[in-house]
Amino acid sequence: MPERYLVHHFERRAYPLRQPMFTVGRDAESDIVLREPTVSRTHARVMLEGDDAILESLGPTGTRVNGEAVVNPRKLEPGDQITIGTAKLTFTSAPLPTGFTVVSNGRHPESDPDSKRSTIRVPLLRTGENRVARLSTATRTWILLAVLALAVAFFVFTRG
């Protein structure tokens, strides 16, 4: 049996289907994590039954295969285009294109800070330690008062 993959072309990642069951969703505990706000925490499940891969939709925003809504569990065929939320995946057993990363354990690499959060809510914002420390509330208040005082002074002196 050739290796089977779910390929996420946008992220250039391929997820090998080796376990009997995979969950797909936004939650970091999913076997395949999709960083899309329209993907549910646990959106879909792929079950391997012999040579067949069966897709089941679990998310409220729906799962589609080749444009058709998945209402009941559905057998995947090589080349099927799977839409989960706004993420697009392809089921394939063909050799992978050059430049794709095979995610061996189904999750994003441990060096990826987004994979360490319990739920990925805002995919473009990261929570790494390298961020500039946030200003204290008192400092922000003083800055706001200074800007307000400058605005009032500008208004008073330009009117008259």
PDB file of C-alpha atoms in Angstrom, residues 135-148:
ATOM      1  CA  LEU A 135       3.543  48.964  29.177  1.00  0.00           C
ATOM      2  CA  SER A 136       2.036  49.156  32.629  1.00  0.00           C
ATOM      3  CA  THR A 137      -1.412  50.654  33.063  1.00  0.00           C
ATOM      4  CA  ALA A 138       0.016  53.736  34.809  1.00  0.00           C
ATOM      5  CA  THR A 139       2.473  54.383  31.956  1.00  0.00           C
ATOM      6  CA  ARG A 140      -0.276  54.065  29.374  1.00  0.00           C
ATOM      7  CA  THR A 141      -2.460  56.447  31.379  1.00  0.00           C
ATOM      8  CA  TRP A 142       0.319  59.093  31.543  1.00  0.00           C
ATOM      9  CA  ILE A 143       0.972  58.804  27.805  1.00  0.00           C
ATOM     10  CA  LEU A 144      -2.735  59.203  27.079  1.00  0.00           C
ATOM     11  CA  LEU A 145      -2.947  62.277  29.357  1.00  0.00           C
ATOM     12  CA  ALA A 146       0.106  63.851  27.679  1.00  0.00           C
ATOM     13  CA  VAL A 147      -1.375  63.338  24.207  1.00  0.00           C
ATOM     14  CA  LEU A 148      -4.699  64.755  25.391  1.00  0.00           C
TER      15      LEU A 148
END
